[in-house]
PDB file of C-alpha atoms in Angstrom:
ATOM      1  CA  UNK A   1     -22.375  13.435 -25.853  1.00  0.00           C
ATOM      2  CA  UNK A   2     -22.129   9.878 -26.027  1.00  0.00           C
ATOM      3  CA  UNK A   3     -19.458   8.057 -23.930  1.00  0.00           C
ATOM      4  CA  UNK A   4     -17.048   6.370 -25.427  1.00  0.00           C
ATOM      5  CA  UNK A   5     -15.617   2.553 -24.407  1.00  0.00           C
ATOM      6  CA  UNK A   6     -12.134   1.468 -25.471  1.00  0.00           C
ATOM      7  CA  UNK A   7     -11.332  -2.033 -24.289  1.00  0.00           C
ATOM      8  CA  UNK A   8      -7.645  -3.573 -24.548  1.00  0.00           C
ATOM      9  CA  UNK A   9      -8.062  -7.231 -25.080  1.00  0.00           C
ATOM     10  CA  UNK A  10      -4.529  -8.391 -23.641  1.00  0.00           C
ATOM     11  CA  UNK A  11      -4.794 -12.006 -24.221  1.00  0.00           C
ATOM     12  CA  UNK A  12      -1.576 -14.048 -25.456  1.00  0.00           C
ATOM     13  CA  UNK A  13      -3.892 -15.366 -28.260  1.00  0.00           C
ATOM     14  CA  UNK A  14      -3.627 -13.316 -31.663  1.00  0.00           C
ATOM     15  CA  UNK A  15      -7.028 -13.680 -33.442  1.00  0.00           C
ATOM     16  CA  UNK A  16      -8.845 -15.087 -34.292  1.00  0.00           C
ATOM     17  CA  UNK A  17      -8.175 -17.958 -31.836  1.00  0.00           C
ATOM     18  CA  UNK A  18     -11.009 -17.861 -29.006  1.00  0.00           C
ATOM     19  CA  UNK A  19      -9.910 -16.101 -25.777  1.00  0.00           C
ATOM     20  CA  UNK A  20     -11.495 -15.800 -22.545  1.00  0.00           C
ATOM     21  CA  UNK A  21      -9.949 -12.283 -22.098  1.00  0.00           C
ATOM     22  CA  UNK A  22     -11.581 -10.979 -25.326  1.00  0.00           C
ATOM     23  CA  UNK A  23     -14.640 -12.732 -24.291  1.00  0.00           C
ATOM     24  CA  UNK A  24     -15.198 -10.969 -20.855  1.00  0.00           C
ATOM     25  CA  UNK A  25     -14.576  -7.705 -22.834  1.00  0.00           C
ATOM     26  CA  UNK A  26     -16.780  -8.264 -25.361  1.00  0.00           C
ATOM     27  CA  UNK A  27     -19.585  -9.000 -22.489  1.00  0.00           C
ATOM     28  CA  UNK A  28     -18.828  -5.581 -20.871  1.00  0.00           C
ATOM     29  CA  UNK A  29     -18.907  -3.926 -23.999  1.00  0.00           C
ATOM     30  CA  UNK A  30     -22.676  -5.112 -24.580  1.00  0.00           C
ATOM     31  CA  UNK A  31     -23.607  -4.070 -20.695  1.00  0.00           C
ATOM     32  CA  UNK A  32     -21.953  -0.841 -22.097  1.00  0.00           C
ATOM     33  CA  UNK A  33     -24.114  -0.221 -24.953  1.00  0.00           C
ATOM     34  CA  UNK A  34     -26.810  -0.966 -23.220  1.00  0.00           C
ATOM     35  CA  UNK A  35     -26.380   1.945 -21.159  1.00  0.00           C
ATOM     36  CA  UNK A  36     -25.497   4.038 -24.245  1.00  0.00           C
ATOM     37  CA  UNK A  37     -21.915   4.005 -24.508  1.00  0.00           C
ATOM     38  CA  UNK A  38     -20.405   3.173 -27.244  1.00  0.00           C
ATOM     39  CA  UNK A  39     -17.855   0.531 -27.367  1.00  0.00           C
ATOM     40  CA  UNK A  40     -14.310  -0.520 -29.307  1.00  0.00           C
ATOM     41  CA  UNK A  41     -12.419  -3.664 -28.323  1.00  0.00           C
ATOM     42  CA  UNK A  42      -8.542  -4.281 -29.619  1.00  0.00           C
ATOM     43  CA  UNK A  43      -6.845  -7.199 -29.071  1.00  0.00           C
ATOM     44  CA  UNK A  44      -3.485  -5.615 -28.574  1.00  0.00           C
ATOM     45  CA  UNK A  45      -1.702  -8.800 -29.515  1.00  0.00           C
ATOM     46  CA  UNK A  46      -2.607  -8.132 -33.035  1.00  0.00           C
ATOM     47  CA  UNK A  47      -0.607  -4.880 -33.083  1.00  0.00           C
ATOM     48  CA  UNK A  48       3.248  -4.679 -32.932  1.00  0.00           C
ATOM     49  CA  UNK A  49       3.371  -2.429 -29.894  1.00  0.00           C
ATOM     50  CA  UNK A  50       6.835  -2.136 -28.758  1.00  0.00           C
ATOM     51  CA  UNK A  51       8.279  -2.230 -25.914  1.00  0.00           C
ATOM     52  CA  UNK A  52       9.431   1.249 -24.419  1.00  0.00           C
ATOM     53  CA  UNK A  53       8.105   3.308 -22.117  1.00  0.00           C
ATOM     54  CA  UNK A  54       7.889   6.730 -24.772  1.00  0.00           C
ATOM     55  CA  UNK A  55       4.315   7.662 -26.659  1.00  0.00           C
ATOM     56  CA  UNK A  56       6.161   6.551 -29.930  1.00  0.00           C
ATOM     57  CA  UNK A  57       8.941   3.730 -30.273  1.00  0.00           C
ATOM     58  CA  UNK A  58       9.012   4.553 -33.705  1.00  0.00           C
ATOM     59  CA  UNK A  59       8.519   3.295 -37.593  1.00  0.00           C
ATOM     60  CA  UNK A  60       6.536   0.247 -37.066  1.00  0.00           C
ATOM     61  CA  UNK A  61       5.482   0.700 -33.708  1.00  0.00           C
ATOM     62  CA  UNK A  62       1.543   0.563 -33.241  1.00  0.00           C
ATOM     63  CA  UNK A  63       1.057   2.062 -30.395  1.00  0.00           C
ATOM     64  CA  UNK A  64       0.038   5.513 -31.076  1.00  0.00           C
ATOM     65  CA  UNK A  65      -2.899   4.134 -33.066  1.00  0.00           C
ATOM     66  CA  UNK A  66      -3.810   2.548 -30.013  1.00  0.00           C
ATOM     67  CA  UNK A  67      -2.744   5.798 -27.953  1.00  0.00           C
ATOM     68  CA  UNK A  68      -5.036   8.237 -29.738  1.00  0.00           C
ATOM     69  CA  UNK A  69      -8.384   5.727 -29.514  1.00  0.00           C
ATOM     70  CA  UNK A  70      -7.185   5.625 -25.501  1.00  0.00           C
ATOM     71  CA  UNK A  71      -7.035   9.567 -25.739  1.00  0.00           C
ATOM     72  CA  UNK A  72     -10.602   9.430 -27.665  1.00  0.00           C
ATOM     73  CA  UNK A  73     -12.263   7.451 -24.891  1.00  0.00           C
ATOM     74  CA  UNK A  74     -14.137   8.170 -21.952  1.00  0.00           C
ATOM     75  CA  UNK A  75     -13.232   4.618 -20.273  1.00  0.00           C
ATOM     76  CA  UNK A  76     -10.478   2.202 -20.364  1.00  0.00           C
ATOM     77  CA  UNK A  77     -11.047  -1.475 -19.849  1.00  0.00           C
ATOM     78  CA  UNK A  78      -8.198  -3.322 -19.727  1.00  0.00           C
ATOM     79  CA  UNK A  79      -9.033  -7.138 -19.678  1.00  0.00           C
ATOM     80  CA  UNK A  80      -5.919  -9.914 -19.030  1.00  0.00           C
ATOM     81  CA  UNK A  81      -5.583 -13.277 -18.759  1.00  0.00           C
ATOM     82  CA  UNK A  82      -3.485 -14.441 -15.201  1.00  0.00           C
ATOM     83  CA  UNK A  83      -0.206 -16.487 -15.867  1.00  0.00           C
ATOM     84  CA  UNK A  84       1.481 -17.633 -12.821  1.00  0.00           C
ATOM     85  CA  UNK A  85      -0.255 -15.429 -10.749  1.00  0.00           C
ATOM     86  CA  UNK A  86       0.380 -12.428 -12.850  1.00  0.00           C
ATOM     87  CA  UNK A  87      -0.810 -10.339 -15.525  1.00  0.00           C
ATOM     88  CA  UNK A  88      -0.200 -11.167 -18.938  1.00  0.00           C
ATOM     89  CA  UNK A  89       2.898  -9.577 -20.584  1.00  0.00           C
ATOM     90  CA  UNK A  90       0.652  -7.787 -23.066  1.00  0.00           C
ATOM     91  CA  UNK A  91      -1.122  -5.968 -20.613  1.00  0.00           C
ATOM     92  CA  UNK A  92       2.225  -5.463 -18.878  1.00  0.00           C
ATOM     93  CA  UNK A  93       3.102  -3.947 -22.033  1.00  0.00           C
ATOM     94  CA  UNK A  94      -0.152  -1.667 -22.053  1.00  0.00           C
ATOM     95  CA  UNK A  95       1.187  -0.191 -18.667  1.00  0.00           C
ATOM     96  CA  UNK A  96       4.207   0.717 -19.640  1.00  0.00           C
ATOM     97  CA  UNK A  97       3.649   2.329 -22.763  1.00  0.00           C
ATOM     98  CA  UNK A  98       0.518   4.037 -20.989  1.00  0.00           C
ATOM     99  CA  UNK A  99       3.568   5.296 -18.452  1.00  0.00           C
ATOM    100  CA  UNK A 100       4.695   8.345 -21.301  1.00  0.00           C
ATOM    101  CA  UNK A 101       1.608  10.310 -20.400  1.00  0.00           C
ATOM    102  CA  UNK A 102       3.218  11.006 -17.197  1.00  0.00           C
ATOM    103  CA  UNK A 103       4.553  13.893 -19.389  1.00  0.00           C
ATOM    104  CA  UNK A 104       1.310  14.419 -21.327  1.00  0.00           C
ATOM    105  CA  UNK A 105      -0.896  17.525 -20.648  1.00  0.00           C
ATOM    106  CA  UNK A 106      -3.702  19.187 -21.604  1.00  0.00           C
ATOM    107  CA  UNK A 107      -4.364  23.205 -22.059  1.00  0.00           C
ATOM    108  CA  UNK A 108      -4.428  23.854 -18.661  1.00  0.00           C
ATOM    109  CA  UNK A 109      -1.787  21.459 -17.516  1.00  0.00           C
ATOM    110  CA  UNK A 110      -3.579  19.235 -16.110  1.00  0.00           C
ATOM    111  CA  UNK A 111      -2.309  15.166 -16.783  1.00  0.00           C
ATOM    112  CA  UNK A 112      -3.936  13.849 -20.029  1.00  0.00           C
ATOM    113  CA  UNK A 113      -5.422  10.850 -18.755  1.00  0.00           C
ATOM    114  CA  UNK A 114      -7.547  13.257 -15.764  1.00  0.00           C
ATOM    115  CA  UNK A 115     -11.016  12.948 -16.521  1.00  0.00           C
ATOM    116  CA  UNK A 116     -11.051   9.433 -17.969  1.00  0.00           C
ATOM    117  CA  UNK A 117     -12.368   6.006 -15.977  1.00  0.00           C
ATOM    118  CA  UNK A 118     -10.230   3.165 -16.003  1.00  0.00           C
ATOM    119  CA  UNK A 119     -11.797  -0.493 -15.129  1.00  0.00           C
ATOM    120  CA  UNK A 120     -10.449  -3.778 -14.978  1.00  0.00           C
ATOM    121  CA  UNK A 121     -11.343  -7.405 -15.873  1.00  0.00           C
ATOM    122  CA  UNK A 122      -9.302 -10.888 -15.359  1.00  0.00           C
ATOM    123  CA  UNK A 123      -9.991 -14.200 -15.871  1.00  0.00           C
ATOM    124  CA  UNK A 124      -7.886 -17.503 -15.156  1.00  0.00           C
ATOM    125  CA  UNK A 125      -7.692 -21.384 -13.586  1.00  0.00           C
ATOM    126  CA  UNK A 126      -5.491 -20.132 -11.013  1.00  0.00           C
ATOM    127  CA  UNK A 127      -5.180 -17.521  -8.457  1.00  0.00           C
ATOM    128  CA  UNK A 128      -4.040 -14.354  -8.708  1.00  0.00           C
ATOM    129  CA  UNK A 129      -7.006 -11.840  -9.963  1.00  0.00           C
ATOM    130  CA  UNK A 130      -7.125  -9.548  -6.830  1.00  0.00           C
ATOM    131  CA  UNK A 131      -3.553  -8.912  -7.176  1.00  0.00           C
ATOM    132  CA  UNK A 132      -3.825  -8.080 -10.715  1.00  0.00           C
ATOM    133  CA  UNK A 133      -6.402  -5.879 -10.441  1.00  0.00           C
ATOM    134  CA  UNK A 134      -4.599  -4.164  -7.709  1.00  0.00           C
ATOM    135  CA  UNK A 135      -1.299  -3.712  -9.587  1.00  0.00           C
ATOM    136  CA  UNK A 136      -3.313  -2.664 -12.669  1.00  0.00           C
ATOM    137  CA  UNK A 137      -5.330   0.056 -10.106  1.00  0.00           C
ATOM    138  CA  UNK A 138      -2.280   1.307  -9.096  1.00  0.00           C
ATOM    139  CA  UNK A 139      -0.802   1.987 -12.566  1.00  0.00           C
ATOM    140  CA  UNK A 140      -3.405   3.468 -14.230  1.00  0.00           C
ATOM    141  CA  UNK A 141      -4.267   5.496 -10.865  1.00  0.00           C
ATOM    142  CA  UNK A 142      -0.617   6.836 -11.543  1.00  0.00           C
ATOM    143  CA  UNK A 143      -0.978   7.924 -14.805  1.00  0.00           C
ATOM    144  CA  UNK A 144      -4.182   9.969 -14.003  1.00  0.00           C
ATOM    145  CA  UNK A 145      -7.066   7.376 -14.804  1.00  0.00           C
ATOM    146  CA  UNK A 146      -9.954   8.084 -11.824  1.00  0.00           C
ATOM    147  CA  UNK A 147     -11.270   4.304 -10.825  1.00  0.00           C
ATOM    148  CA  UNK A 148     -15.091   3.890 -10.025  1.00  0.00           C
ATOM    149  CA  UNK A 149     -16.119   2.027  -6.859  1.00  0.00           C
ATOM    150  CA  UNK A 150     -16.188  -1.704  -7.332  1.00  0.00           C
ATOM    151  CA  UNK A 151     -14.232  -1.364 -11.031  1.00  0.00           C
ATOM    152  CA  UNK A 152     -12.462  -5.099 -11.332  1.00  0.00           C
ATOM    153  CA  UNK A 153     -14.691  -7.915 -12.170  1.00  0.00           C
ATOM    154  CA  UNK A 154     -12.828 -11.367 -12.353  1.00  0.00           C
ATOM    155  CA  UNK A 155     -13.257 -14.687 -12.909  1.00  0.00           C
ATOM    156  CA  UNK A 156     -11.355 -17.820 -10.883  1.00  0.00           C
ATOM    157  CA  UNK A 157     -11.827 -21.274 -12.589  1.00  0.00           C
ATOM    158  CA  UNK A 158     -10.557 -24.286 -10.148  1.00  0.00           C
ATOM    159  CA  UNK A 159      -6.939 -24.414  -9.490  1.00  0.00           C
ATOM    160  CA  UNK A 160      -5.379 -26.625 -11.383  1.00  0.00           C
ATOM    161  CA  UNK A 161      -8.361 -28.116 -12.924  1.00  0.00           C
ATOM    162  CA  UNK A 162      -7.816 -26.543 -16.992  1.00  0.00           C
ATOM    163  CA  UNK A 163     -10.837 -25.418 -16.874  1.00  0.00           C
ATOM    164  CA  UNK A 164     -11.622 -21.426 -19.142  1.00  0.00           C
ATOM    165  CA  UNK A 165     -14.175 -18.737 -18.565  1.00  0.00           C
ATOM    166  CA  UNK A 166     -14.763 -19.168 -22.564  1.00  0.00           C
ATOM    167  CA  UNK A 167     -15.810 -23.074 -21.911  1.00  0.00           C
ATOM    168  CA  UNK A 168     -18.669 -22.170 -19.209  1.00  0.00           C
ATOM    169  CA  UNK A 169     -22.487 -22.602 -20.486  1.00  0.00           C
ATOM    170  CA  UNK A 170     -23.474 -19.251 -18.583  1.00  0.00           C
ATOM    171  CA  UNK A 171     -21.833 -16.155 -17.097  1.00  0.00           C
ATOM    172  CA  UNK A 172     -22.041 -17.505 -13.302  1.00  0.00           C
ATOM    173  CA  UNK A 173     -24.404 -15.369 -10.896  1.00  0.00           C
ATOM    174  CA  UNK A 174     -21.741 -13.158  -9.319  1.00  0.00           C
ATOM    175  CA  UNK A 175     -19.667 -12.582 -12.083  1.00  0.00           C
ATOM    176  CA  UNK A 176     -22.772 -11.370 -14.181  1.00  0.00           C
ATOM    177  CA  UNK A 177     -23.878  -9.344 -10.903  1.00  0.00           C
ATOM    178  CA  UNK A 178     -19.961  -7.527 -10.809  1.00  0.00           C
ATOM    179  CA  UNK A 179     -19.910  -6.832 -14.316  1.00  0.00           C
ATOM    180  CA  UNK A 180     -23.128  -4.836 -13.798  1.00  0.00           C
ATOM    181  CA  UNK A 181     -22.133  -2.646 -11.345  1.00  0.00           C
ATOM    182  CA  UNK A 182     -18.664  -2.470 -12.401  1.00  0.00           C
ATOM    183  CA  UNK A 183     -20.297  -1.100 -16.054  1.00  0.00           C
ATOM    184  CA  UNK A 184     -23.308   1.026 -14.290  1.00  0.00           C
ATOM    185  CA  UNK A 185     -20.562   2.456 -11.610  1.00  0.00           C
ATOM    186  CA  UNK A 186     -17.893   3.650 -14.208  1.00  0.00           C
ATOM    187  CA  UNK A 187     -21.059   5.059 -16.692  1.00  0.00           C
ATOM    188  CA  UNK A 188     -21.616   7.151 -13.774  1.00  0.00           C
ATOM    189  CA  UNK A 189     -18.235   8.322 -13.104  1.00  0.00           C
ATOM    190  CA  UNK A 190     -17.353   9.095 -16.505  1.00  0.00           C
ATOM    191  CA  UNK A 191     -20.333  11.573 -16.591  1.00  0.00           C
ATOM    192  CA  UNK A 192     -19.492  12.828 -13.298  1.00  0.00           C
ATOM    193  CA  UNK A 193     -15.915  13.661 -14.414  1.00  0.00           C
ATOM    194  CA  UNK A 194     -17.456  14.975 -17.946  1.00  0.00           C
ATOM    195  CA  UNK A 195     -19.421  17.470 -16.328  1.00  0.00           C
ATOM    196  CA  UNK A 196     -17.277  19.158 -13.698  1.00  0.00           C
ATOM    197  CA  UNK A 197     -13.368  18.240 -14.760  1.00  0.00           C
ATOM    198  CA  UNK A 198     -10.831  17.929 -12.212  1.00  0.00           C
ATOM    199  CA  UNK A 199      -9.129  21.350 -11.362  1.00  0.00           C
ATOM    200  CA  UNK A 200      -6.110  22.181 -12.927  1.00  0.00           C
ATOM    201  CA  UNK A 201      -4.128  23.717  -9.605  1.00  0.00           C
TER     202      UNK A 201
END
């Protein structure tokens, strides 16, 4: 079966403006396909996802769309841009609602989100990525999503300088290097964890 790629755009930008968020995303997304996974990107933003920390917040709310394509995929990339040092409040958002599956299980019992990668991607003019990535880790670790070695790929612009990932002429060396084996180390993983599931006690 082919694996499936949902990436959650959480840029502070509804579209169609140009975001450097989206843009990393979209560029994993082609690495993806090109190692035959297909791909969906949503730029969250665009959705009126409420805040709460339940599976459904009710008429209006947009998350379960978003929740069943997240329960359809084989990997999760979350992408964010950093404001003062942090994540953006979208992807905050993401986190929290992605908390109700602490009560989600399968047949077997096991937590929904077992089996499925999670990777991460950040971009910015200021610092702040490793942190992100690590707080990001840590809450989609907790809900049940298995991280593959070397799974954040970022992207630091000069501090203070204005300068966005979406304004570069090329992908810089190390970034393009990262996003490679972050894409051909979660590809692996996911079929790993497709083939012999995690054990349900």
């Amino acid at each position: 079966m082919t694996l499936r790629v949902l990436a959650l755009a959480c840029t502070l930008k509804p579209s169609p403006a140009k975001s450097s968020s989206d843009l990393i995303a979209r560029q994993l997304l082609d690495l993806f396909a090109e190692r035959g996974a297909t791909g969906e990107l949503v730029r969250v933003v665009d959705h009126d996802v409420r805040p709460g920390v339940e599976a459904d917040m009710g008429e209006g709310d947009a998350w379960p769309a978003i929740r069943r394509k997240v329960a359809d995929a084989d990997i999760l990339l979350v992408s964010t841009p950093t404001w003062v040092g942090h994540m953006s409040s979208v992807a905050q958002r993401v986190l929290e609602r992605l908390d109700a599956e602490l009560s989600e299980t399968d047949d077997e019992g096991r937590p929904s989100m077992f089996g499925k990668v999670a990777v991460a991607a950040v971009v910015g003019n200021e610092d702040g990525a490793h942190k992100i990535i690590a707080d990001l880790f840590q809450a989609l670790n907790d809900v049940g999503f298995t991280i593959p070695a070397q799974g954040g790929t970022y992207w630091n612009g000069e501090a203070m300088q204005g300068g966005d990932y979406q304004d570069l002429d090329e992908t810089p060396e190390a970034v393009a290097s990262t996003n490679a084996t972050l894409v051909r180390n979660a590809v692996h993983l996911a079929n790993l964890l497709r083939d012999q599931r995690y054990p349900a006690s």
